[in-house]
PDB file of C-alpha atoms in Angstrom:
ATOM      1  CA  MET A  15       0.000   0.000   0.000  1.00  0.00           C
ATOM      2  CA  ALA A  16       1.381   3.383  -0.978  1.00  0.00           C
ATOM      3  CA  THR A  17       1.637   6.326   1.328  1.00  0.00           C
ATOM      4  CA  ILE A  18      -0.660   9.222   0.482  1.00  0.00           C
ATOM      5  CA  LEU A  19       1.432  12.387   0.390  1.00  0.00           C
ATOM      6  CA  GLU A  20       0.175  15.814   1.307  1.00  0.00           C
ATOM      7  CA  GLY A  21      -1.485  17.441  -1.719  1.00  0.00           C
ATOM      8  CA  MET A  22      -2.019  14.099  -3.509  1.00  0.00           C
ATOM      9  CA  THR A  23      -5.575  13.449  -4.655  1.00  0.00           C
ATOM     10  CA  GLU A  24      -7.346  10.125  -3.996  1.00  0.00           C
ATOM     11  CA  ASN A  25      -7.096   8.588  -7.466  1.00  0.00           C
ATOM     12  CA  ILE A  26      -3.369   9.189  -8.002  1.00  0.00           C
ATOM     13  CA  CYS A  27      -0.847   6.432  -7.341  1.00  0.00           C
ATOM     14  CA  THR A  28       2.627   5.355  -8.380  1.00  0.00           C
ATOM     15  CA  ALA A  29       3.291   3.079 -11.351  1.00  0.00           C
ATOM     16  CA  ASP A  30       5.070   0.694  -8.970  1.00  0.00           C
ATOM     17  CA  GLU A  31       1.702  -0.209  -7.444  1.00  0.00           C
ATOM     18  CA  PHE A  32       0.556  -1.790 -10.719  1.00  0.00           C
ATOM     19  CA  THR A  33       3.426  -4.206 -11.244  1.00  0.00           C
ATOM     20  CA  GLY A  34       2.547  -7.775 -10.352  1.00  0.00           C
ATOM     21  CA  LYS A  35      -1.222  -7.298 -10.692  1.00  0.00           C
ATOM     22  CA  LYS A  36      -3.160 -10.020 -12.538  1.00  0.00           C
ATOM     23  CA  VAL A  37      -4.366  -9.150 -16.036  1.00  0.00           C
ATOM     24  CA  VAL A  38      -7.926 -10.370 -16.704  1.00  0.00           C
ATOM     25  CA  ASP A  39     -10.473  -9.830 -19.497  1.00  0.00           C
ATOM     26  CA  ARG A  40     -14.260  -9.593 -19.207  1.00  0.00           C
ATOM     27  CA  GLU A  41     -14.611 -13.389 -19.578  1.00  0.00           C
ATOM     28  CA  GLY A  42     -12.361 -13.981 -16.567  1.00  0.00           C
ATOM     29  CA  ILE A  43      -9.445 -15.264 -18.658  1.00  0.00           C
ATOM     30  CA  GLU A  44      -6.112 -14.450 -17.030  1.00  0.00           C
ATOM     31  CA  TYR A  45      -3.317 -13.270 -19.341  1.00  0.00           C
ATOM     32  CA  GLY A  46      -0.407 -12.941 -16.944  1.00  0.00           C
ATOM     33  CA  LYS A  47       0.800 -10.141 -14.689  1.00  0.00           C
ATOM     34  CA  VAL A  48       1.724  -6.495 -15.222  1.00  0.00           C
ATOM     35  CA  LYS A  49       5.483  -6.196 -15.654  1.00  0.00           C
ATOM     36  CA  HIS A  50       5.865  -2.537 -16.755  1.00  0.00           C
ATOM     37  CA  ILE A  51       3.724   0.562 -17.208  1.00  0.00           C
ATOM     38  CA  HIS A  52       4.715   2.596 -20.293  1.00  0.00           C
ATOM     39  CA  ILE A  53       4.383   6.380 -20.193  1.00  0.00           C
ATOM     40  CA  ASN A  54       4.248   8.693 -23.218  1.00  0.00           C
ATOM     41  CA  GLN A  55       7.181  11.079 -22.704  1.00  0.00           C
ATOM     42  CA  GLU A  56       5.368  14.054 -24.205  1.00  0.00           C
ATOM     43  CA  THR A  57       1.919  13.748 -22.607  1.00  0.00           C
ATOM     44  CA  LEU A  58       2.915  11.782 -19.466  1.00  0.00           C
ATOM     45  CA  ALA A  59      -0.171   9.599 -20.055  1.00  0.00           C
ATOM     46  CA  VAL A  60      -0.094   5.790 -19.860  1.00  0.00           C
ATOM     47  CA  SER A  61       0.563   4.489 -23.379  1.00  0.00           C
ATOM     48  CA  GLY A  62       0.449   0.783 -22.542  1.00  0.00           C
ATOM     49  CA  VAL A  63       1.641  -2.083 -20.376  1.00  0.00           C
ATOM     50  CA  THR A  64       4.025  -4.995 -20.693  1.00  0.00           C
ATOM     51  CA  ILE A  65       2.410  -8.249 -19.595  1.00  0.00           C
ATOM     52  CA  HIS A  66       4.508 -11.146 -18.296  1.00  0.00           C
ATOM     53  CA  GLN A  67       2.978 -14.541 -19.068  1.00  0.00           C
ATOM     54  CA  GLY A  68       5.545 -17.012 -17.834  1.00  0.00           C
ATOM     55  CA  PHE A  69       9.039 -17.908 -18.952  1.00  0.00           C
ATOM     56  CA  ASN A  70      10.219 -15.455 -21.668  1.00  0.00           C
ATOM     57  CA  LYS A  71       6.641 -14.630 -22.661  1.00  0.00           C
ATOM     58  CA  ASP A  72       6.274 -10.866 -22.382  1.00  0.00           C
ATOM     59  CA  TYR A  73       4.045  -8.834 -24.675  1.00  0.00           C
ATOM     60  CA  TYR A  74       2.922  -5.236 -25.008  1.00  0.00           C
ATOM     61  CA  LEU A  75      -0.665  -3.999 -24.878  1.00  0.00           C
ATOM     62  CA  THR A  76      -1.594  -0.456 -25.883  1.00  0.00           C
ATOM     63  CA  ASN A  77      -3.745   1.665 -23.567  1.00  0.00           C
ATOM     64  CA  ASP A  78      -6.902   1.001 -25.636  1.00  0.00           C
ATOM     65  CA  TYR A  79      -6.917  -2.537 -24.136  1.00  0.00           C
ATOM     66  CA  ILE A  80      -6.989  -1.156 -20.580  1.00  0.00           C
ATOM     67  CA  ASP A  81     -10.388  -0.779 -18.957  1.00  0.00           C
ATOM     68  CA  LYS A  82      -9.311  -0.064 -15.375  1.00  0.00           C
ATOM     69  CA  PHE A  83      -7.097  -1.060 -12.492  1.00  0.00           C
ATOM     70  CA  THR A  84      -8.584  -2.437  -9.292  1.00  0.00           C
ATOM     71  CA  ALA A  85      -6.779  -3.098  -6.019  1.00  0.00           C
ATOM     72  CA  GLU A  86      -5.581  -6.499  -7.333  1.00  0.00           C
ATOM     73  CA  THR A  87      -6.245  -6.617 -11.088  1.00  0.00           C
ATOM     74  CA  LEU A  88      -5.794  -4.900 -14.442  1.00  0.00           C
ATOM     75  CA  LEU A  89      -9.124  -5.336 -16.238  1.00  0.00           C
ATOM     76  CA  LEU A  90      -8.979  -5.425 -20.030  1.00  0.00           C
ATOM     77  CA  SER A  91     -11.679  -3.914 -22.222  1.00  0.00           C
ATOM     78  CA  ARG A  92     -11.123  -6.674 -24.806  1.00  0.00           C
ATOM     79  CA  PRO A  93      -8.959  -9.794 -25.063  1.00  0.00           C
ATOM     80  CA  PRO A  94      -5.605  -9.441 -26.839  1.00  0.00           C
ATOM     81  CA  ILE A  95      -4.310 -11.559 -29.711  1.00  0.00           C
ATOM     82  CA  ARG A  96      -0.988 -13.076 -28.649  1.00  0.00           C
ATOM     83  CA  THR A  97       1.633 -15.341 -30.168  1.00  0.00           C
ATOM     84  CA  GLY A  98       1.535 -19.006 -29.181  1.00  0.00           C
ATOM     85  CA  VAL A  99      -2.265 -19.070 -28.868  1.00  0.00           C
ATOM     86  CA  HIS A 100      -4.212 -21.870 -30.576  1.00  0.00           C
ATOM     87  CA  VAL A 101      -6.158 -20.988 -33.722  1.00  0.00           C
ATOM     88  CA  VAL A 102      -9.370 -22.812 -34.637  1.00  0.00           C
ATOM     89  CA  ASP A 103     -11.759 -22.543 -37.578  1.00  0.00           C
ATOM     90  CA  ILE A 104     -15.337 -21.281 -37.342  1.00  0.00           C
ATOM     91  CA  ASP A 105     -16.471 -24.807 -36.390  1.00  0.00           C
ATOM     92  CA  GLY A 106     -13.866 -25.212 -33.632  1.00  0.00           C
ATOM     93  CA  HIS A 107     -11.463 -27.482 -35.575  1.00  0.00           C
ATOM     94  CA  LYS A 108      -7.807 -26.952 -34.673  1.00  0.00           C
ATOM     95  CA  ILE A 109      -5.767 -25.164 -37.356  1.00  0.00           C
ATOM     96  CA  GLY A 110      -2.522 -24.231 -35.604  1.00  0.00           C
ATOM     97  CA  LYS A 111      -0.994 -21.483 -33.475  1.00  0.00           C
ATOM     98  CA  VAL A 112      -0.311 -17.777 -33.854  1.00  0.00           C
ATOM     99  CA  LYS A 113       3.342 -17.563 -34.832  1.00  0.00           C
ATOM    100  CA  ARG A 114       3.699 -13.808 -35.397  1.00  0.00           C
ATOM    101  CA  LEU A 115       1.665 -10.602 -35.170  1.00  0.00           C
ATOM    102  CA  VAL A 116       1.906  -8.233 -38.159  1.00  0.00           C
ATOM    103  CA  LYS A 117       1.382  -4.632 -37.020  1.00  0.00           C
ATOM    104  CA  ASN A 118       1.324  -1.266 -38.756  1.00  0.00           C
ATOM    105  CA  ASN A 119       4.680   0.407 -38.041  1.00  0.00           C
ATOM    106  CA  ASP A 120       3.134   3.867 -37.635  1.00  0.00           C
ATOM    107  CA  THR A 121       0.101   3.058 -35.471  1.00  0.00           C
ATOM    108  CA  ASN A 122       1.175  -0.271 -33.886  1.00  0.00           C
ATOM    109  CA  GLU A 123      -2.321  -1.544 -34.802  1.00  0.00           C
ATOM    110  CA  LEU A 124      -2.669  -5.235 -35.644  1.00  0.00           C
ATOM    111  CA  GLN A 125      -3.130  -5.841 -39.390  1.00  0.00           C
ATOM    112  CA  SER A 126      -2.831  -9.618 -39.648  1.00  0.00           C
ATOM    113  CA  ILE A 127      -1.558 -12.748 -37.925  1.00  0.00           C
ATOM    114  CA  GLU A 128       0.780 -15.443 -39.169  1.00  0.00           C
ATOM    115  CA  VAL A 129      -0.608 -18.872 -38.359  1.00  0.00           C
ATOM    116  CA  SER A 130       1.624 -21.963 -38.212  1.00  0.00           C
ATOM    117  CA  ASP A 131       0.073 -25.388 -38.752  1.00  0.00           C
ATOM    118  CA  GLY A 132       2.763 -27.038 -36.634  1.00  0.00           C
ATOM    119  CA  MET A 133       4.874 -28.091 -39.590  1.00  0.00           C
ATOM    120  CA  LEU A 134       6.872 -25.708 -41.777  1.00  0.00           C
ATOM    121  CA  HIS A 135       3.762 -24.121 -43.265  1.00  0.00           C
ATOM    122  CA  THR A 136       2.488 -20.696 -42.244  1.00  0.00           C
ATOM    123  CA  LYS A 137      -0.241 -18.476 -43.663  1.00  0.00           C
ATOM    124  CA  ILE A 138      -0.995 -14.805 -43.157  1.00  0.00           C
ATOM    125  CA  ILE A 139      -4.578 -14.161 -42.007  1.00  0.00           C
ATOM    126  CA  SER A 140      -6.080 -10.665 -42.144  1.00  0.00           C
ATOM    127  CA  LYS A 141      -7.439  -9.234 -38.898  1.00  0.00           C
ATOM    128  CA  ALA A 142     -10.812  -9.051 -40.700  1.00  0.00           C
ATOM    129  CA  GLU A 143     -10.874 -12.884 -40.849  1.00  0.00           C
ATOM    130  CA  VAL A 144     -10.695 -13.187 -37.040  1.00  0.00           C
ATOM    131  CA  TRP A 145     -14.149 -13.920 -35.620  1.00  0.00           C
ATOM    132  CA  GLY A 146     -13.303 -14.106 -31.923  1.00  0.00           C
ATOM    133  CA  VAL A 147     -10.473 -13.767 -29.430  1.00  0.00           C
ATOM    134  CA  GLY A 148     -10.154 -15.402 -26.029  1.00  0.00           C
ATOM    135  CA  GLU A 149      -8.354 -18.531 -24.896  1.00  0.00           C
ATOM    136  CA  LYS A 150      -8.271 -19.408 -28.617  1.00  0.00           C
ATOM    137  CA  ILE A 151      -8.398 -17.352 -31.795  1.00  0.00           C
ATOM    138  CA  ILE A 152     -11.482 -18.252 -33.841  1.00  0.00           C
ATOM    139  CA  LEU A 153     -11.374 -17.547 -37.567  1.00  0.00           C
ATOM    140  CA  LYS A 154     -14.350 -16.780 -39.814  1.00  0.00           C
ATOM    141  CA  LEU A 155     -13.005 -19.470 -42.172  1.00  0.00           C
ATOM    142  CA  THR A 156     -13.540 -23.218 -42.277  1.00  0.00           C
ATOM    143  CA  LYS A 157     -10.481 -25.475 -42.130  1.00  0.00           C
ATOM    144  CA  GLN A 158     -10.870 -26.164 -45.870  1.00  0.00           C
ATOM    145  CA  GLN A 159     -11.011 -22.444 -46.706  1.00  0.00           C
ATOM    146  CA  PHE A 160      -7.867 -21.928 -44.594  1.00  0.00           C
ATOM    147  CA  LYS A 161      -6.047 -24.686 -46.515  1.00  0.00           C
ATOM    148  CA  GLU A 162      -6.967 -23.042 -49.834  1.00  0.00           C
ATOM    149  CA  LEU A 163      -5.409 -19.700 -48.856  1.00  0.00           C
ATOM    150  CA  HIS A 164      -2.133 -18.838 -50.580  1.00  0.00           C
TER     151      HIS A 164
END
């Protein structure tokens, strides 16, 4: 618990208080723990967080994923797409795993995902083809339609 200093308003705290908090989405899925808070150097506003999800599995979430912090948790406004997550077709059939996220260099916004089928084959899937995100990534495609992609 942080010490409240004279002149400090109620809803102000240090970034250190957030590290180690669980990261949870609206479905109750836990994504790891807060490792770092990132601050925009010009505006001094929170620009995002680094999430630690086990051994060498850190990833960055921009501030538009953050809903709010509670005493113990960082609540996400929507679930993030992450590497290593299973990908299934619209009927729930396993396709593979997310190998890489392809983001716009200027905006850092996700454009597409590279999906590996477990062998040497990968395919790039547009963000528009993603139907749902949670414990798994669900595509709008069937397994056959995925196979026919170039």
